[in-house]
Amino acid sequence: ASGNLLEALSLRKMDLSDLDAPVILACIDQDCSVTRIDVRDNAFTEMGLRALLDALRIHEGAERVVSINVSGNPGFGTVAARELVGYAAANYVRANPCTEALKSVSDRNLGDDGAALVAAALAERSTSVMAFGVHHNDIGPAGCIAIVNALMAKHNA
């Protein structure tokens, strides 16, 4: 690492659009320590958020990104947006050794799509989770069941 200490990348209200997704990836290259990305209040549609998610999934170093805020974009609330914030929330679950993560992935608008990614990350953990909060996420029955099943299968003492 080059010693770059940039942890939070805020690109809020920058008039960014789907074509600007590569700019975000350039900011989180393998020599960077970005863990939080804020692209609120821009012009990303579902297509742009999907492109960002697909690129993050194959980008070296992207597993460090544990928070992405996409609210205020036209694509907010779409499957792509929920999977994108779910991707970051799952990274948080994998990276955080805390056993009492009461607000760990709260207020992210995960929906069932993001909840499924968080559930998969919970299933990968080797340490138990004693308390886990996912409130204010618009998670429905399918997402709740996925998270409960992951917790029961992996973390039921």
PDB file of C-alpha atoms in Angstrom:
ATOM      1  CA  ALA A   1       0.000   0.000   0.000  1.00  0.00           C
ATOM      2  CA  SER A   2       1.121   3.528  -0.684  1.00  0.00           C
ATOM      3  CA  GLY A   3      -0.059   4.884   2.653  1.00  0.00           C
ATOM      4  CA  ASN A   4      -3.105   6.561   1.178  1.00  0.00           C
ATOM      5  CA  LEU A   5      -5.525   7.152   4.050  1.00  0.00           C
ATOM      6  CA  LEU A   6      -8.633   8.098   2.073  1.00  0.00           C
ATOM      7  CA  GLU A   7     -11.393   6.083   3.722  1.00  0.00           C
ATOM      8  CA  ALA A   8     -14.577   7.917   2.769  1.00  0.00           C
ATOM      9  CA  LEU A   9     -15.265   8.942  -0.801  1.00  0.00           C
ATOM     10  CA  SER A  10     -18.073  11.508  -0.926  1.00  0.00           C
ATOM     11  CA  LEU A  11     -19.361  12.311  -4.404  1.00  0.00           C
ATOM     12  CA  ARG A  12     -22.707  13.631  -3.252  1.00  0.00           C
ATOM     13  CA  LYS A  13     -24.517  16.119  -5.508  1.00  0.00           C
ATOM     14  CA  MET A  14     -21.813  16.033  -8.172  1.00  0.00           C
ATOM     15  CA  ASP A  15     -24.144  15.590 -11.172  1.00  0.00           C
ATOM     16  CA  LEU A  16     -22.684  12.139 -11.795  1.00  0.00           C
ATOM     17  CA  SER A  17     -24.487   9.769 -14.142  1.00  0.00           C
ATOM     18  CA  ASP A  18     -24.221   6.177 -15.313  1.00  0.00           C
ATOM     19  CA  LEU A  19     -21.227   7.054 -17.476  1.00  0.00           C
ATOM     20  CA  ASP A  20     -19.244   8.114 -14.399  1.00  0.00           C
ATOM     21  CA  ALA A  21     -19.122   4.710 -12.690  1.00  0.00           C
ATOM     22  CA  PRO A  22     -15.506   4.130 -13.854  1.00  0.00           C
ATOM     23  CA  VAL A  23     -14.461   7.285 -11.970  1.00  0.00           C
ATOM     24  CA  ILE A  24     -15.618   5.705  -8.729  1.00  0.00           C
ATOM     25  CA  LEU A  25     -13.674   2.531  -9.437  1.00  0.00           C
ATOM     26  CA  ALA A  26     -10.545   4.532 -10.160  1.00  0.00           C
ATOM     27  CA  CYS A  27     -10.844   5.973  -6.660  1.00  0.00           C
ATOM     28  CA  ILE A  28     -10.797   2.561  -4.980  1.00  0.00           C
ATOM     29  CA  ASP A  29      -7.855   0.961  -6.708  1.00  0.00           C
ATOM     30  CA  GLN A  30      -5.741  -1.550  -4.837  1.00  0.00           C
ATOM     31  CA  ASP A  31      -3.462   1.141  -3.371  1.00  0.00           C
ATOM     32  CA  CYS A  32      -6.358   2.960  -1.736  1.00  0.00           C
ATOM     33  CA  SER A  33      -8.148   2.413   1.555  1.00  0.00           C
ATOM     34  CA  VAL A  34     -11.670   3.588   0.644  1.00  0.00           C
ATOM     35  CA  THR A  35     -14.239   1.816   2.803  1.00  0.00           C
ATOM     36  CA  ARG A  36     -17.264   4.108   2.381  1.00  0.00           C
ATOM     37  CA  ILE A  37     -18.721   5.553  -0.814  1.00  0.00           C
ATOM     38  CA  ASP A  38     -21.412   8.220  -0.887  1.00  0.00           C
ATOM     39  CA  VAL A  39     -22.991   8.932  -4.277  1.00  0.00           C
ATOM     40  CA  ARG A  40     -26.261  10.340  -2.947  1.00  0.00           C
ATOM     41  CA  ASP A  41     -28.265  12.821  -4.972  1.00  0.00           C
ATOM     42  CA  ASN A  42     -26.755  12.166  -8.391  1.00  0.00           C
ATOM     43  CA  ALA A  43     -28.284  10.818 -11.606  1.00  0.00           C
ATOM     44  CA  PHE A  44     -27.427   7.107 -11.404  1.00  0.00           C
ATOM     45  CA  THR A  45     -30.171   4.908 -12.848  1.00  0.00           C
ATOM     46  CA  GLU A  46     -30.591   1.208 -12.223  1.00  0.00           C
ATOM     47  CA  MET A  47     -28.317   0.559 -15.216  1.00  0.00           C
ATOM     48  CA  GLY A  48     -25.479   2.650 -13.755  1.00  0.00           C
ATOM     49  CA  LEU A  49     -25.826   1.127 -10.297  1.00  0.00           C
ATOM     50  CA  ARG A  50     -25.796  -2.353 -11.855  1.00  0.00           C
ATOM     51  CA  ALA A  51     -22.627  -1.474 -13.786  1.00  0.00           C
ATOM     52  CA  LEU A  52     -21.003  -0.236 -10.581  1.00  0.00           C
ATOM     53  CA  LEU A  53     -21.992  -3.405  -8.713  1.00  0.00           C
ATOM     54  CA  ASP A  54     -20.737  -5.688 -11.494  1.00  0.00           C
ATOM     55  CA  ALA A  55     -17.439  -3.812 -11.639  1.00  0.00           C
ATOM     56  CA  LEU A  56     -17.005  -3.873  -7.847  1.00  0.00           C
ATOM     57  CA  ARG A  57     -17.531  -7.625  -7.777  1.00  0.00           C
ATOM     58  CA  ILE A  58     -14.424  -8.138  -9.920  1.00  0.00           C
ATOM     59  CA  HIS A  59     -12.346  -5.137  -8.782  1.00  0.00           C
ATOM     60  CA  GLU A  60      -9.340  -5.933  -6.614  1.00  0.00           C
ATOM     61  CA  GLY A  61      -9.647  -4.184  -3.282  1.00  0.00           C
ATOM     62  CA  ALA A  62     -13.414  -3.660  -3.476  1.00  0.00           C
ATOM     63  CA  GLU A  63     -13.971  -6.062  -0.585  1.00  0.00           C
ATOM     64  CA  ARG A  64     -12.855  -3.185   1.682  1.00  0.00           C
ATOM     65  CA  VAL A  65     -15.953  -1.178   0.706  1.00  0.00           C
ATOM     66  CA  VAL A  66     -18.374  -1.712   3.605  1.00  0.00           C
ATOM     67  CA  SER A  67     -20.842   1.115   2.987  1.00  0.00           C
ATOM     68  CA  ILE A  68     -22.371   2.598  -0.144  1.00  0.00           C
ATOM     69  CA  ASN A  69     -25.113   5.226  -0.043  1.00  0.00           C
ATOM     70  CA  VAL A  70     -27.094   5.630  -3.271  1.00  0.00           C
ATOM     71  CA  SER A  71     -30.187   7.445  -1.981  1.00  0.00           C
ATOM     72  CA  GLY A  72     -31.497  10.334  -4.027  1.00  0.00           C
ATOM     73  CA  ASN A  73     -30.609   8.722  -7.359  1.00  0.00           C
ATOM     74  CA  PRO A  74     -33.244   7.715  -9.938  1.00  0.00           C
ATOM     75  CA  GLY A  75     -32.104   4.100  -9.467  1.00  0.00           C
ATOM     76  CA  PHE A  76     -32.627   4.145  -5.695  1.00  0.00           C
ATOM     77  CA  GLY A  77     -34.986   1.396  -4.572  1.00  0.00           C
ATOM     78  CA  THR A  78     -34.284  -0.819  -7.594  1.00  0.00           C
ATOM     79  CA  VAL A  79     -32.930  -4.351  -7.441  1.00  0.00           C
ATOM     80  CA  ALA A  80     -29.506  -3.092  -8.547  1.00  0.00           C
ATOM     81  CA  ALA A  81     -29.418  -0.479  -5.778  1.00  0.00           C
ATOM     82  CA  ARG A  82     -30.402  -3.020  -3.150  1.00  0.00           C
ATOM     83  CA  GLU A  83     -27.827  -5.515  -4.348  1.00  0.00           C
ATOM     84  CA  LEU A  84     -25.160  -2.786  -4.405  1.00  0.00           C
ATOM     85  CA  VAL A  85     -25.778  -1.722  -0.809  1.00  0.00           C
ATOM     86  CA  GLY A  86     -26.167  -5.411   0.089  1.00  0.00           C
ATOM     87  CA  TYR A  87     -22.748  -6.100  -1.426  1.00  0.00           C
ATOM     88  CA  ALA A  88     -21.190  -3.463   0.837  1.00  0.00           C
ATOM     89  CA  ALA A  89     -23.172  -4.625   3.884  1.00  0.00           C
ATOM     90  CA  ALA A  90     -22.014  -8.204   3.244  1.00  0.00           C
ATOM     91  CA  ASN A  91     -18.412  -6.957   3.121  1.00  0.00           C
ATOM     92  CA  TYR A  92     -19.027  -5.307   6.496  1.00  0.00           C
ATOM     93  CA  VAL A  93     -20.349  -8.552   7.970  1.00  0.00           C
ATOM     94  CA  ARG A  94     -17.334 -10.474   6.640  1.00  0.00           C
ATOM     95  CA  ALA A  95     -14.779  -7.933   7.866  1.00  0.00           C
ATOM     96  CA  ASN A  96     -16.203  -7.020  11.257  1.00  0.00           C
ATOM     97  CA  PRO A  97     -15.338  -9.436  14.082  1.00  0.00           C
ATOM     98  CA  CYS A  98     -17.919  -7.842  16.393  1.00  0.00           C
ATOM     99  CA  THR A  99     -20.361 -10.301  17.935  1.00  0.00           C
ATOM    100  CA  GLU A 100     -22.929  -7.677  18.913  1.00  0.00           C
ATOM    101  CA  ALA A 101     -23.588  -5.746  15.735  1.00  0.00           C
ATOM    102  CA  LEU A 102     -26.905  -4.182  16.691  1.00  0.00           C
ATOM    103  CA  LYS A 103     -26.806  -1.493  14.016  1.00  0.00           C
ATOM    104  CA  SER A 104     -24.341  -3.164  11.697  1.00  0.00           C
ATOM    105  CA  VAL A 105     -26.399  -3.073   8.525  1.00  0.00           C
ATOM    106  CA  SER A 106     -29.298  -0.858   9.547  1.00  0.00           C
ATOM    107  CA  ASP A 107     -30.729   1.976   7.460  1.00  0.00           C
ATOM    108  CA  ARG A 108     -29.314   0.784   4.134  1.00  0.00           C
ATOM    109  CA  ASN A 109     -32.523   0.031   2.189  1.00  0.00           C
ATOM    110  CA  LEU A 110     -31.388  -3.544   1.562  1.00  0.00           C
ATOM    111  CA  GLY A 111     -34.734  -5.072   0.667  1.00  0.00           C
ATOM    112  CA  ASP A 112     -34.880  -8.809   0.110  1.00  0.00           C
ATOM    113  CA  ASP A 113     -32.178  -8.675  -2.586  1.00  0.00           C
ATOM    114  CA  GLY A 114     -29.572  -7.094  -0.317  1.00  0.00           C
ATOM    115  CA  ALA A 115     -30.683  -9.195   2.650  1.00  0.00           C
ATOM    116  CA  ALA A 116     -29.860 -12.345   0.690  1.00  0.00           C
ATOM    117  CA  LEU A 117     -26.283 -11.118   0.227  1.00  0.00           C
ATOM    118  CA  VAL A 118     -25.999 -10.288   3.935  1.00  0.00           C
ATOM    119  CA  ALA A 119     -27.354 -13.733   4.816  1.00  0.00           C
ATOM    120  CA  ALA A 120     -24.703 -15.374   2.635  1.00  0.00           C
ATOM    121  CA  ALA A 121     -22.005 -13.353   4.406  1.00  0.00           C
ATOM    122  CA  LEU A 122     -23.391 -14.358   7.801  1.00  0.00           C
ATOM    123  CA  ALA A 123     -23.191 -17.995   6.739  1.00  0.00           C
ATOM    124  CA  GLU A 124     -19.500 -17.514   5.864  1.00  0.00           C
ATOM    125  CA  ARG A 125     -18.528 -16.129   9.286  1.00  0.00           C
ATOM    126  CA  SER A 126     -16.571 -18.382  11.593  1.00  0.00           C
ATOM    127  CA  THR A 127     -17.508 -16.432  14.724  1.00  0.00           C
ATOM    128  CA  SER A 128     -20.969 -16.308  16.226  1.00  0.00           C
ATOM    129  CA  VAL A 129     -23.189 -13.261  16.139  1.00  0.00           C
ATOM    130  CA  MET A 130     -25.081 -12.683  19.380  1.00  0.00           C
ATOM    131  CA  ALA A 131     -27.086  -9.648  18.234  1.00  0.00           C
ATOM    132  CA  PHE A 132     -27.662  -8.428  14.723  1.00  0.00           C
ATOM    133  CA  GLY A 133     -29.739  -5.442  13.635  1.00  0.00           C
ATOM    134  CA  VAL A 134     -31.201  -4.892  10.196  1.00  0.00           C
ATOM    135  CA  HIS A 135     -33.979  -2.399  10.980  1.00  0.00           C
ATOM    136  CA  HIS A 136     -35.110   0.299   8.521  1.00  0.00           C
ATOM    137  CA  ASN A 137     -34.219  -1.778   5.484  1.00  0.00           C
ATOM    138  CA  ASP A 138     -37.542  -2.590   3.824  1.00  0.00           C
ATOM    139  CA  ILE A 139     -36.804  -6.296   4.177  1.00  0.00           C
ATOM    140  CA  GLY A 140     -39.753  -8.547   3.473  1.00  0.00           C
ATOM    141  CA  PRO A 141     -40.477 -12.146   4.445  1.00  0.00           C
ATOM    142  CA  ALA A 142     -37.982 -13.675   1.980  1.00  0.00           C
ATOM    143  CA  GLY A 143     -35.107 -11.532   3.254  1.00  0.00           C
ATOM    144  CA  CYS A 144     -36.023 -12.131   6.897  1.00  0.00           C
ATOM    145  CA  ILE A 145     -36.142 -15.863   6.348  1.00  0.00           C
ATOM    146  CA  ALA A 146     -32.754 -15.831   4.602  1.00  0.00           C
ATOM    147  CA  ILE A 147     -31.127 -13.943   7.496  1.00  0.00           C
ATOM    148  CA  VAL A 148     -32.808 -16.042  10.198  1.00  0.00           C
ATOM    149  CA  ASN A 149     -31.819 -19.276   8.454  1.00  0.00           C
ATOM    150  CA  ALA A 150     -28.197 -18.110   8.167  1.00  0.00           C
ATOM    151  CA  LEU A 151     -28.100 -17.121  11.829  1.00  0.00           C
ATOM    152  CA  MET A 152     -29.726 -20.355  12.990  1.00  0.00           C
ATOM    153  CA  ALA A 153     -27.566 -22.616  10.844  1.00  0.00           C
ATOM    154  CA  LYS A 154     -24.270 -20.976  11.630  1.00  0.00           C
ATOM    155  CA  HIS A 155     -24.673 -19.163  14.896  1.00  0.00           C
ATOM    156  CA  ASN A 156     -27.085 -21.165  17.056  1.00  0.00           C
ATOM    157  CA  ALA A 157     -25.162 -22.125  20.169  1.00  0.00           C
TER     158      ALA A 157
END
